Coordinates of C-alpha atoms and ligand atoms in Angstrom, one line a residue:
X12 CA 11.0 5.2 6.0
X13 CA 10.2 5.9 8.9
X14 CA 7.5 4.0 10.5
X15 CA 4.9 6.5 10.4
X16 CA 6.0 7.8 7.2
X17 CA 2.1 8.9 5.0
X18 CA 0.2 8.9 8.1
X19 CA -1.8 11.0 10.0
X20 CA -2.0 11.0 14.0
X21 CA -4.6 12.7 16.3
X22 CA -3.1 13.0 19.6
X23 CA -5.6 14.8 22.4
X24 CA -4.1 16.5 25.0
X25 CA -1.4 17.1 22.7
X26 CA 0.1 20.3 24.3
X27 CA 1.9 19.8 26.8
X28 CA 3.1 16.6 28.4
X29 CA 2.8 13.7 27.6
X30 CA 0.6 14.2 24.5
X31 CA 3.8 17.1 23.5
X32 CA 6.1 13.4 23.9
X33 CA 4.2 12.1 21.5
X34 CA 3.4 14.1 18.9
X35 CA 7.9 14.8 18.9
X36 CA 8.2 10.7 18.3
X37 CA 5.3 10.8 16.0
X38 CA 6.5 13.5 14.2
X39 CA 10.1 12.9 13.6
X40 CA 9.2 10.0 12.5
X41 CA 7.5 11.0 9.8
X42 CA 4.4 11.5 10.3
X43 CA 1.8 13.9 10.9
X44 CA 0.7 15.2 13.9
X45 CA -3.2 16.9 14.3
X46 CA -2.6 18.5 18.4
X47 CA -6.2 18.9 20.0
X48 CA -6.6 20.7 23.5
X49 CA -8.7 22.9 25.2
X50 CA -4.5 24.9 26.1
X51 CA -4.6 27.1 22.7
X52 CA -1.5 29.0 23.7
X53 CA 0.4 25.7 24.3
X54 CA -0.6 23.5 21.4
X55 CA 0.0 26.4 19.1
X56 CA 4.0 26.8 20.3
X57 CA 4.2 23.5 20.1
X58 CA 2.4 23.4 16.2
X59 CA 5.1 25.9 14.7
X60 CA 7.4 24.3 17.3
X61 CA 7.2 21.4 15.2
X62 CA 6.4 22.2 11.8
X63 CA 4.6 21.4 8.6
X64 CA 4.1 18.2 10.1
X65 CA 1.8 19.3 12.8
X66 CA -1.2 21.0 13.2
X67 CA -3.1 22.5 16.7
X68 CA -6.8 22.5 16.5
X69 CA -8.8 23.1 19.8
X70 CA -11.0 20.7 21.4
X71 CA -12.5 20.0 23.8
X72 CA -13.2 16.4 24.6
X73 CA -16.3 16.6 26.3
X74 CA -17.7 18.4 22.7
X75 CA -18.8 15.9 20.4
X76 CA -19.2 18.0 17.2
X77 CA -15.4 19.1 18.0
X78 CA -14.9 15.9 17.5
X79 CA -15.6 16.0 14.7
X80 CA -14.3 19.0 13.5
X81 CA -10.6 17.7 14.5
X82 CA -11.6 14.7 12.3
X83 CA -12.1 16.2 9.6
X84 CA -9.2 18.4 10.0
X85 CA -7.1 15.7 10.3
X86 CA -8.5 14.4 7.0
X87 CA -8.0 16.8 5.0
X88 CA -4.3 16.4 5.6
X89 CA -3.9 12.7 5.2
X90 CA -4.6 9.3 5.8
X91 CA -5.6 9.2 9.7
X92 CA -3.7 6.1 11.1
X93 CA -4.0 6.8 14.8
X94 CA -5.6 8.2 17.8
X95 CA -4.1 8.8 21.3
X96 CA -7.4 9.2 23.7
X97 CA -4.3 10.8 26.4
X98 CA -6.3 13.4 27.7
X99 CA -6.8 14.5 31.3
X100 CA -8.0 15.4 34.6
X101 CA -6.4 14.0 37.8
X102 CA -7.6 15.9 41.2
X103 CA -7.1 13.3 44.0
X104 CA -9.2 13.8 47.0
X105 CA -10.6 11.4 49.6
X106 CA -14.3 10.2 49.2
X107 CA -15.3 12.7 51.7
X108 CA -13.9 15.3 49.2
X109 CA -14.9 14.2 46.2
X110 CA -18.3 16.1 45.5
X111 CA -20.7 15.4 42.5
X112 CA -19.6 17.7 40.5
X113 CA -15.7 16.5 40.9
X114 CA -17.2 13.5 40.0
X115 CA -18.5 14.3 36.5
X116 CA -16.0 16.1 35.8
X117 CA -13.7 13.2 35.9
X118 CA -16.3 11.4 34.1
X119 CA -16.5 13.7 30.7
X120 CA -13.7 14.3 30.4
X121 CA -11.8 11.2 31.2
X122 CA -14.3 8.6 30.7
X123 CA -17.0 10.5 27.8
X124 CA -14.3 12.1 26.2
X125 CA -12.1 9.3 25.3
X126 CA -15.2 7.1 24.3
X127 CA -16.2 10.3 22.0
X128 CA -12.8 9.6 20.5
X129 CA -13.4 6.4 19.7
X130 CA -16.3 6.7 18.1
X131 CA -15.1 9.7 16.2
X132 CA -12.7 8.3 13.9
X133 CA -13.9 4.7 13.5
X134 CA -15.3 5.7 9.9
X135 CA -12.2 7.7 9.1
X136 CA -10.5 4.7 10.0
X137 CA -12.6 2.2 7.8
X138 CA -11.6 5.1 5.3
X139 CA -8.3 4.8 5.5
X140 CA -8.0 0.5 6.1
X141 CA -7.8 0.6 8.8
X142 CA -6.4 2.1 12.5
X143 CA -4.5 2.5 15.9
X144 CA -6.2 3.5 18.8
X145 CA -4.3 4.1 21.9
X146 CA -6.2 5.4 25.2
X147 CA -4.8 6.3 28.1
X148 CA -5.8 4.2 31.6
X149 CA -3.3 4.7 34.5
X150 CA -1.8 1.6 37.7
X151 CA -5.3 2.6 38.9
X152 CA -6.6 0.2 36.7
X153 CA -4.5 -1.9 37.4
X154 CA -4.4 -1.7 41.1
X155 CA -6.6 1.2 42.4
X156 CA -4.9 4.1 45.3
X157 CA -6.7 5.2 47.6
X158 CA -7.8 9.7 47.2
X159 CA -8.5 9.4 43.8
X160 CA -12.2 7.3 43.5
X161 CA -13.9 9.5 40.7
X162 CA -10.4 9.9 38.3
X163 CA -9.6 5.6 39.5
X164 CA -13.5 4.8 38.4
X165 CA -12.6 5.9 34.7
X166 CA -9.5 4.6 34.0
X167 CA -11.1 1.4 34.7
X168 CA -13.8 2.5 32.6
X169 CA -10.5 3.1 29.6
X170 CA -9.4 0.1 30.1
X171 CA -13.6 -1.4 29.6
X172 CA -14.3 0.6 27.0
X173 CA -10.9 -0.1 25.7
X174 CA -11.5 -3.8 25.2
X175 CA -15.0 -3.3 24.6
X176 CA -13.9 -1.9 21.3
X177 CA -11.0 -4.2 20.5
X178 CA -13.5 -6.7 20.4
X179 CA -16.0 -5.1 17.8
X180 CA -13.5 -3.2 15.8
X181 CA -11.0 -6.1 14.8
X182 CA -13.1 -7.4 11.5
X183 CA -12.5 -3.7 10.9
X184 CA -8.5 -3.6 11.2
X185 CA -8.6 -1.4 13.9
X186 CA -7.1 -2.1 16.7
X187 CA -7.6 -0.6 20.9
X188 CA -5.4 -1.2 23.1
X189 CA -4.6 0.7 26.9
X190 CA -1.5 2.3 28.8
X191 CA -1.2 2.0 32.2
X192 CA 1.3 4.2 33.2
X193 CA 3.2 5.2 37.1
X194 CA 4.1 7.8 38.1
X195 CA 5.0 10.2 34.9
X196 CA 7.3 13.1 35.7
X197 CA 4.1 15.9 33.5
X198 CA 2.7 19.0 34.8
X199 CA -0.6 16.4 36.2
X200 CA 2.1 15.3 39.1
X201 CA 1.2 19.2 40.6
X202 CA -1.7 18.8 41.9
X203 CA 0.6 16.8 44.9
X204 CA 2.9 18.4 47.3
X205 CA 6.8 17.6 45.9
X206 CA 7.3 16.2 50.0
X207 CA 3.9 14.0 48.6
X208 CA 5.6 13.0 45.7
X209 CA 8.6 11.7 47.1
X210 CA 6.8 9.9 49.0
X211 CA 5.0 8.3 46.3
X212 CA 8.2 7.3 44.5
X213 CA 9.7 5.5 47.6
X214 CA 6.5 3.0 46.1
X215 CA 7.7 2.3 43.8
X216 CA 10.3 -0.9 43.0
X217 CA 12.2 1.3 40.6
X218 CA 12.8 4.3 43.3
X219 CA 12.0 7.0 40.5
X220 CA 9.7 8.5 38.6
X221 CA 8.7 7.8 35.3
X222 CA 9.6 10.2 32.1
X223 CA 8.0 11.6 29.5
X224 CA 9.2 10.1 26.6
X225 CA 9.3 6.4 28.4
X226 CA 5.7 7.1 27.8
X227 CA 6.0 8.1 24.2
X228 CA 8.1 5.6 23.3
X229 CA 5.5 2.4 23.9
X230 CA 2.7 4.9 22.5
X231 CA 4.7 4.7 19.3
X232 CA 4.8 0.7 19.7
X233 CA 1.4 -0.1 19.9
X234 CA 0.6 3.1 17.2
X235 CA 2.9 1.8 14.8
X236 CA 2.2 -1.7 12.6
X237 CA 5.1 -3.5 15.2
X238 CA 1.7 -4.1 17.7
X239 CA 0.2 -5.3 14.3
X240 CA -1.2 -8.6 16.4
X241 CA -2.1 -6.9 19.7
X242 CA -5.3 -5.4 20.6
X243 CA -7.3 -5.5 23.0
X244 CA -3.9 -5.1 25.5
X245 CA -3.5 -3.5 29.1
X246 CA 0.2 -3.4 28.5
X247 CA 2.2 -1.2 32.1
X248 CA 5.0 1.1 32.1
X249 CA 5.8 2.1 36.3
X250 CA 8.4 0.9 37.0
X251 CA 7.2 -1.4 39.0
X252 CA 4.6 -0.5 41.3
X253 CA 1.5 -2.6 39.7
X254 CA 3.3 -5.5 41.0
Ligands
LIG322 N1 2.0 11.7 34.8 C1 1.4 10.8 35.4 O1 1.9 10.1 36.5 C2 0.2 9.5 35.1 C3 0.3 8.8 35.3 C4 -0.9 7.8 34.8 C5 -1.7 8.0 33.5 N2 -2.0 9.6 33.1 C6 -2.7 9.8 32.2 O2 -2.3 10.0 30.8 C7 -2.4 11.7 30.7 C8 -1.8 12.5 29.9 O3 -1.2 13.1 31.2 P1 -0.6 14.5 31.7 O4 0.3 13.4 33.2 O5 0.1 14.0 30.4 O6 -1.0 14.8 32.3 P2 -1.3 16.7 31.7 O7 -2.1 17.4 32.8 O8 0.0 17.5 31.6 O9 -1.8 16.8 30.4 C9 -2.9 16.4 30.1 C10 -3.3 17.0 28.7 O10 -5.4 16.8 28.9 C11 -5.8 17.8 28.1 N3 -7.1 18.5 29.1 C12 -7.4 18.6 30.1 N4 -8.7 18.4 29.7 C13 -9.4 18.4 28.3 C14 -10.3 18.4 27.7 N5 -11.5 19.0 27.7 N6 -10.2 18.5 26.6 C15 -8.4 18.6 25.6 N7 -7.8 18.1 26.3 C16 -8.1 18.1 27.9 C17 -4.7 19.9 29.3 O11 -5.3 20.8 28.8 C18 -3.6 18.5 29.0 O12 -2.4 19.5 28.2 C19 -3.7 11.7 31.0 O13 -4.5 10.9 31.3 C20 -3.2 10.9 32.7 O14 -4.6 10.8 33.5 C21 -0.3 9.8 33.9

């Protein structure tokens, strides 16, 4: 039997990038996936391509009621067994250029969104007998980086919330781990110029960007029973960038 047969997974920010690769990987291994995103057209297109095992649900991760709706959709399909808090925004600018609106946007999507997602699935996971949460952080929460203070603050918060939730939920058979990617080849990197990205790659010991499929492999491991003794862990996949 495939690793994810008869199980249902929610992926926020699943319409493209890392979330899309996770959805493809889960479906390929027998899982059923609810792709959640604010990008309706992309999400619906991906769900159509992945077929009956995949559903799209519009979800703005900052909305409590939309989280409730997304969990209800997942539970109608079957046993909700996993959540990837993958949605995120990244606008790197200097401290001086980070205005309050920009800071709050990062906080609401990356930090509040992750908290609301975890809170929304707990009761459903209990009904299913347990579950696994993967929170998408970043290497900036292990080592930090200049010119991204709002993003960095939220990814450290994700790392901290992961540990707090892991401790609180372990007795309910709910595991919570964080993933810390280095620079990965997705649309998110388009906020920087090609030259800036090339310079960034030179700082990576392995001298290349990661791929979304590589990160998906790690996420699927953390969702699967193969990682059943892991909770509260922070796992970097970054070509050595966090060293
Ligand atoms: N690509 C990288 O180099 C990298 C590195 C470290 C961490 N990450 C993290 O990985 C995650 C995925 O990033 P990606 O590279 O695939 O970027 P991406 O921009 O391609 O994907 C992010 C997704 O999140 C969605 N999203 C944004 N705001 C949302 C909201 N309010 N509600 C629901 N969905 C929302 C977007 O629509 C998009 O589909 C993010 O949390 C990001 O911070 C990425």
